[in-house]
Short mmCIF file of C-alpha atoms and ligand atoms in Angstrom, two decimals:
data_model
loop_
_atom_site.label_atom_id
_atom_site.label_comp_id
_atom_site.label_asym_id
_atom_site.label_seq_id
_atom_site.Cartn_x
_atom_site.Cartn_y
_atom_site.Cartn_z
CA UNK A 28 -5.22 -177.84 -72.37
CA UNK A 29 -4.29 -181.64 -71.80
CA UNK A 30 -1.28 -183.33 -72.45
CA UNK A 31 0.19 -186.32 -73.57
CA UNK A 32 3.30 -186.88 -73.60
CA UNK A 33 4.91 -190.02 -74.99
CA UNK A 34 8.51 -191.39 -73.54
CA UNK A 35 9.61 -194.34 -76.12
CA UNK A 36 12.55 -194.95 -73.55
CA UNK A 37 15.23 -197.82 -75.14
CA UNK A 38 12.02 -199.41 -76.90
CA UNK A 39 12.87 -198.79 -80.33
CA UNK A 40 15.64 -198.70 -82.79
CA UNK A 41 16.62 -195.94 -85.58
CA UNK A 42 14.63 -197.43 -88.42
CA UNK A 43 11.32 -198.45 -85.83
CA UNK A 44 11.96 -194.37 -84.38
CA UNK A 45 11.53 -193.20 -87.99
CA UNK A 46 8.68 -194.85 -88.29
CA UNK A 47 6.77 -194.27 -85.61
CA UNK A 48 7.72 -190.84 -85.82
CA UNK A 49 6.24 -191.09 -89.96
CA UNK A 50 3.43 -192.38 -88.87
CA UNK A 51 2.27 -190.06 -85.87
CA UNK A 52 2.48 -187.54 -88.43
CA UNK A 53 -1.40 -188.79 -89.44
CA UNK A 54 -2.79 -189.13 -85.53
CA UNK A 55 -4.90 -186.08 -85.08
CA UNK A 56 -3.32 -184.23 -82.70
CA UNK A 57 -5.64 -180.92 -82.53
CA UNK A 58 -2.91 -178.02 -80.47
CA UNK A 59 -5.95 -175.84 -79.50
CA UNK A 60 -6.95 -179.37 -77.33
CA UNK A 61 -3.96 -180.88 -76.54
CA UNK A 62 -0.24 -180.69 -76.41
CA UNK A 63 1.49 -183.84 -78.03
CA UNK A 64 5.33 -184.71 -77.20
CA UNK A 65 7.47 -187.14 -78.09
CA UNK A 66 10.97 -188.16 -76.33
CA UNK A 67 12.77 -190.46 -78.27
CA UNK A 68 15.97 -192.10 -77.65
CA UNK A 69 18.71 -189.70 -77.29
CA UNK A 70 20.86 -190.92 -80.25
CA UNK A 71 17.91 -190.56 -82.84
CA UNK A 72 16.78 -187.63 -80.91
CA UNK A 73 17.86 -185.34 -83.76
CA UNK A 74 16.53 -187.66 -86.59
CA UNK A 75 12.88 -187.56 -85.02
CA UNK A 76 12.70 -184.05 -83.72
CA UNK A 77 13.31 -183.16 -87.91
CA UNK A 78 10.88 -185.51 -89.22
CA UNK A 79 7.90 -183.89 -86.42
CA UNK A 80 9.00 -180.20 -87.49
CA UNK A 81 6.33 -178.23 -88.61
CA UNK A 82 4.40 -181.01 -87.17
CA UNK A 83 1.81 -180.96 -84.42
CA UNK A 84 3.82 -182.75 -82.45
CA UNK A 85 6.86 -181.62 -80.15
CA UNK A 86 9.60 -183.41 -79.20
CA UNK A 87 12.00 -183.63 -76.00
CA UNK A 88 14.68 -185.13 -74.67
CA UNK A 89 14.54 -188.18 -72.05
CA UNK A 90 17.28 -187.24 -70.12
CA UNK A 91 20.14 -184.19 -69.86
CA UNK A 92 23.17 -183.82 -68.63
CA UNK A 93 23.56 -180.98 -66.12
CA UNK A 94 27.20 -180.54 -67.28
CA UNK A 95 27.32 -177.41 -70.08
CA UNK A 96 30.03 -177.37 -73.11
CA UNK A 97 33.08 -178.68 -72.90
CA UNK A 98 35.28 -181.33 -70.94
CA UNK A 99 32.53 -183.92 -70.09
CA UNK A 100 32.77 -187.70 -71.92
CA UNK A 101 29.18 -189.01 -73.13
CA UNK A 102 27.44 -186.04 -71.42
CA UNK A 103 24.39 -184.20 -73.80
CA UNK A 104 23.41 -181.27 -72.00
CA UNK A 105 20.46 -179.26 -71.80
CA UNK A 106 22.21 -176.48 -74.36
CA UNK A 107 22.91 -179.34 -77.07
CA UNK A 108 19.33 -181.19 -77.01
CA UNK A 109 18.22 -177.38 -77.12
CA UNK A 110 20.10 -176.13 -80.06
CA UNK A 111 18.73 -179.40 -81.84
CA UNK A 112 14.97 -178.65 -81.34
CA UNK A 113 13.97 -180.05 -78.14
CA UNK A 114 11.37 -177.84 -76.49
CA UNK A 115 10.81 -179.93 -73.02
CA UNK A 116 13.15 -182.64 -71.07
CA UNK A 117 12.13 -185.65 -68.49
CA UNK A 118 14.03 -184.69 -65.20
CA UNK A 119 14.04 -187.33 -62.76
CA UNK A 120 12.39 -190.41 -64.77
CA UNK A 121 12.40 -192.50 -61.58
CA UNK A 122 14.30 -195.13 -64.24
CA UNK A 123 17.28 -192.29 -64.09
CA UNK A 124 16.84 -192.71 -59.66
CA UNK A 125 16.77 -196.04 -59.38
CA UNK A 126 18.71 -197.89 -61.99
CA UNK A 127 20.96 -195.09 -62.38
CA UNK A 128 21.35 -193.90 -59.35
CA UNK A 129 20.52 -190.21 -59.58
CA UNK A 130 20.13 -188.10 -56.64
CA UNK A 131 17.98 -184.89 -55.99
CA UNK A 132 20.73 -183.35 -56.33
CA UNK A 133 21.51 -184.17 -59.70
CA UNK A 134 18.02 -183.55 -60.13
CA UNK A 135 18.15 -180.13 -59.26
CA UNK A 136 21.30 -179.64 -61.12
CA UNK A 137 19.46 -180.71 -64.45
CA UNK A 138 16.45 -178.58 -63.37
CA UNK A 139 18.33 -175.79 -63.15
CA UNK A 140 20.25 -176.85 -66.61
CA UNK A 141 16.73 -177.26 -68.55
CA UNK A 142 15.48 -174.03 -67.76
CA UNK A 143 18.78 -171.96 -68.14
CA UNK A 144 18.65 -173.46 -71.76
CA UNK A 145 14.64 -172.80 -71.98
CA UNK A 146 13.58 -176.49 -72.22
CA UNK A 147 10.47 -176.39 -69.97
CA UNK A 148 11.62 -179.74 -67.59
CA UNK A 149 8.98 -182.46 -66.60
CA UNK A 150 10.06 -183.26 -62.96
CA UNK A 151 9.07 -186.39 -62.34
CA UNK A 152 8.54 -187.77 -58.89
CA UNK A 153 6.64 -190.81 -57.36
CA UNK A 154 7.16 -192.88 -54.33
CA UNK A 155 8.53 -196.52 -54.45
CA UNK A 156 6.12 -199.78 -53.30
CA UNK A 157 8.65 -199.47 -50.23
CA UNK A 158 7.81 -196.12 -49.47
CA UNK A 159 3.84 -196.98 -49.98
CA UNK A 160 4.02 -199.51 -47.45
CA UNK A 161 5.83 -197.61 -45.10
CA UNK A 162 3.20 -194.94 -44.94
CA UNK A 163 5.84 -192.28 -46.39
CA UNK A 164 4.14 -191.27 -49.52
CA UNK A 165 3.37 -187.67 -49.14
CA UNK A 166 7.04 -187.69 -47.57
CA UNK A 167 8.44 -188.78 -50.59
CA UNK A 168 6.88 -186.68 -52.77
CA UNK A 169 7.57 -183.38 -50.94
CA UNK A 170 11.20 -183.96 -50.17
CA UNK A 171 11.52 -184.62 -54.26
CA UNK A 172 9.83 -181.39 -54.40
CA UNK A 173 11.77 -179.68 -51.83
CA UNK A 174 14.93 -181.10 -53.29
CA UNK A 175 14.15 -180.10 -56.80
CA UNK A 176 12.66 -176.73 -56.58
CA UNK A 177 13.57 -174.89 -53.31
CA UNK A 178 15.39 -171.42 -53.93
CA UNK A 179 14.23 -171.92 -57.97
CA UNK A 180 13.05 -168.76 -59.74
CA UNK A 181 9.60 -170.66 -61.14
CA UNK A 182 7.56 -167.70 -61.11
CA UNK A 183 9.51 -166.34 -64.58
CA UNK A 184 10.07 -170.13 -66.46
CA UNK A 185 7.78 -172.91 -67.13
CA UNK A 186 8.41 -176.21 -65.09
CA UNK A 187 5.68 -179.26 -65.31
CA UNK A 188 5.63 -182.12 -62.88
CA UNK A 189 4.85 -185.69 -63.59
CA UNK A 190 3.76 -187.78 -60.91
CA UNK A 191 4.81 -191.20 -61.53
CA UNK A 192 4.79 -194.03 -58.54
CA UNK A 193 7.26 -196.53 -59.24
CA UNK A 194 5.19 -199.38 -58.50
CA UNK A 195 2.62 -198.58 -61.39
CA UNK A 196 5.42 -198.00 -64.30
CA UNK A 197 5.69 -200.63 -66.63
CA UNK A 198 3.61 -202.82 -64.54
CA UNK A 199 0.00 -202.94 -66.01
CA UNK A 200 -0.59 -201.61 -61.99
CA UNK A 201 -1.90 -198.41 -62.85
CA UNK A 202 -2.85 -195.95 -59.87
CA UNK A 203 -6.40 -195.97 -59.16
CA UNK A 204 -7.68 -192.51 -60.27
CA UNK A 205 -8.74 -191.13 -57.35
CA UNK A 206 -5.55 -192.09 -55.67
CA UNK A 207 -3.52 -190.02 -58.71
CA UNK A 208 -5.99 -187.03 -58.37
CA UNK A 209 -5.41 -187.17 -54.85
CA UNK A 210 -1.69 -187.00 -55.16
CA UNK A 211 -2.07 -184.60 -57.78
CA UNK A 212 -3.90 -181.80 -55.72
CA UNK A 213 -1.30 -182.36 -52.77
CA UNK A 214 1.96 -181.39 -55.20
CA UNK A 215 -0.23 -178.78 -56.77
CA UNK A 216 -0.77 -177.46 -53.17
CA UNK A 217 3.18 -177.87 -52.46
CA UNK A 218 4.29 -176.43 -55.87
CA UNK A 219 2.30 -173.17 -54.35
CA UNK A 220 5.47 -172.75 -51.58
CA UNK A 221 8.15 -172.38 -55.19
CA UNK A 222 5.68 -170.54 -57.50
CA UNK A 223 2.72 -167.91 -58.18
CA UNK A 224 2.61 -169.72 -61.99
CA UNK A 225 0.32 -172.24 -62.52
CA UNK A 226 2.22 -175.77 -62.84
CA UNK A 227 0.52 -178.43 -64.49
CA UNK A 228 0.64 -182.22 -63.21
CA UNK A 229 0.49 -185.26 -65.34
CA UNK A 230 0.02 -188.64 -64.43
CA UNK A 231 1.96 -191.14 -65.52
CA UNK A 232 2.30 -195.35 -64.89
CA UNK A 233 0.79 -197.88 -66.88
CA UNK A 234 -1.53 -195.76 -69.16
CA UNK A 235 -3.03 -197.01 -71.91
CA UNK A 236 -5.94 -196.78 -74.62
CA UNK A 237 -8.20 -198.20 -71.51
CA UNK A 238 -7.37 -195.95 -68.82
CA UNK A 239 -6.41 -192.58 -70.36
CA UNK A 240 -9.76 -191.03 -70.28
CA UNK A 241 -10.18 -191.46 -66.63
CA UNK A 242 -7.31 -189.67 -66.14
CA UNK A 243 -7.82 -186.76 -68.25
CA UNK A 244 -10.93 -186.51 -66.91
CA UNK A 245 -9.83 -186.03 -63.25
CA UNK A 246 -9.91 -182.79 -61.81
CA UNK A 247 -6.42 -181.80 -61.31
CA UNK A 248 -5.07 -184.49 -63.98
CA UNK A 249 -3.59 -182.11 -66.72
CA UNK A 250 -2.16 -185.23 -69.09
CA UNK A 251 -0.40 -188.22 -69.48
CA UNK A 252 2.68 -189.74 -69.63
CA UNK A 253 3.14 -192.94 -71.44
CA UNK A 254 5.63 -195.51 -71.86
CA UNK A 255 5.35 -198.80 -73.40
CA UNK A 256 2.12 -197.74 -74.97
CA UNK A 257 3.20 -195.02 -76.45
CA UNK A 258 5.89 -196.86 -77.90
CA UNK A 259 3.93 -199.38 -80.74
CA UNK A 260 1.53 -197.41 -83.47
CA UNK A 261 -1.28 -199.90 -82.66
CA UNK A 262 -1.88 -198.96 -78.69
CA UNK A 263 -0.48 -195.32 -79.75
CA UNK A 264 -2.92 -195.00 -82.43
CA UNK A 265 -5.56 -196.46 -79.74
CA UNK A 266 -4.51 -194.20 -77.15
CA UNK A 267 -4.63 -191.04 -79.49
CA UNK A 268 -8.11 -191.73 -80.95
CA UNK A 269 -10.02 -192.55 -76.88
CA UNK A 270 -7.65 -189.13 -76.29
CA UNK A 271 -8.84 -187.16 -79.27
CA UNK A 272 -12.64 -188.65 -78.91
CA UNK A 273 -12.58 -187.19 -75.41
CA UNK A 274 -10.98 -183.48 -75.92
CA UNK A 275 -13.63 -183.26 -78.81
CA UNK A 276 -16.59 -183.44 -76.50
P1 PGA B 328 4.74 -197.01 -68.65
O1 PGA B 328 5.90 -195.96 -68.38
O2 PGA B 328 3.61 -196.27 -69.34
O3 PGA B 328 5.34 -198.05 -69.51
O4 PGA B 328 4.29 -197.52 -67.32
C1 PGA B 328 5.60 -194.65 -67.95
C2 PGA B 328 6.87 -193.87 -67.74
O5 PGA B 328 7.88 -194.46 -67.36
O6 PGA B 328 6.90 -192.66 -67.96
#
């Protein structure tokens, strides 16, 4: 099974989310191949997740509040994106660490959120340029880990990590292949200190209708997450055809 998951961030209005979301509806997206999901913007998150129901596609929410019902001003939780047919939620979009200042523990407060409410989280993680040239990738990445997952019960819900560096998102900088595969094995090795169940990894930074294939064709690589081309039906449409071209062989 591959995945590809598509994260249209602040890109797009309600009238340009309707019609993306319209006109997915027609991209072959064959389930017994590949797992599609879409996370719109939270305010037309209910709008879109009708229009894919009964769809191929899935959607999920971009961000969650940790908070639950109740007292908490401009907080959605977990429970509310839930109840309105999300089925997975981005935890730690490295957009939510650094321009919003989230910290692992947050993180693992939203973690924890997401699968009390059965929304199977995508825990992102990825080292900054910073880290890269201070040697501390592999640090970086297992203290996110660490952080995120330590004392979790995995081996009974269904958690996916997305490995992300910051440098490549949104950058046309994509990580060199081998370099993601790499990384990928080493947090599948790490995820084996939280859980028995088998995690799968996607890559994400800078993917596009060029590159895709050579990730899902990487051992280890289990899917993609895309951002900005994900986000316009032309390099979507692209993207879905080299993906669909490649799980049919
Ligand atoms: P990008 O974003 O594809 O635009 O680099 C990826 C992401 O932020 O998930």
């Amino acid at each position: 099974m591959k995945y590809v998951f598509a994260n249209w961030k602040m890109y797009l209005n309600l009238e340009q989310s309707r019609e993306l979301a319209e006109q997915l509806i027609d991209i072959s997206c064959d389930n017994s191949q590949m797992t599609g999901v879409v996370f719109p913007n939270t305010l037309f998150f209910q709008d879109v997740s009708e229009r894919l129901k009964n769809t191929a596609w899935r959607a999920g929410a971009q961000s969650v509040s940790w908070t639950p019902q109740g007292a908490y001003t401009g907080a959605v939780s977990a429970h509310l994106f839930a109840e309105s047919g999300a089925e997975y939620a981005l935890v730690g979009h490295s957009e939510r660490r650094y321009i919003f200042g989230e910290t692992n523990d947050d993180v693992r407060k939203k973690l924890e959120s997401c699968i009390n409410e059965k929304l199977i989280p995508v825990l992102c993680v990825g080292e900054t340029k910073e880290d890269r040239d201070a040697h501390k990738v592999e640090y970086r990445i297992k203290k996110q880990l660490l952080k995120a997952c330590e004392g979790l019960d995995l081996d009974t819900s269904r958690i996916m990590i997305a490995y992300e560096p910051v440098w490549a998102i949104g950058t046309g900088d994509a990580c060199d292949p081998e370099e993601a595969m790499r990384m990928i094995s080493l947090i599948k090795a790490e995820m084996m200190a939280y859980t028995d169940a088998v995690v799968p990894v996607l890559y994400g930074g800078s993917v596009d209708q060029n590159n895709v294939v050579l990730y899902l064709s990487s051992t280890h690589i289990d899917g993609v997450l895309v951002g900005s081309a994900s986000a316009r039906i032309d390099s979507l449409r692209a993207l879905m055809g080299a993906v669909s071209t490649y799980c049919s062989k």
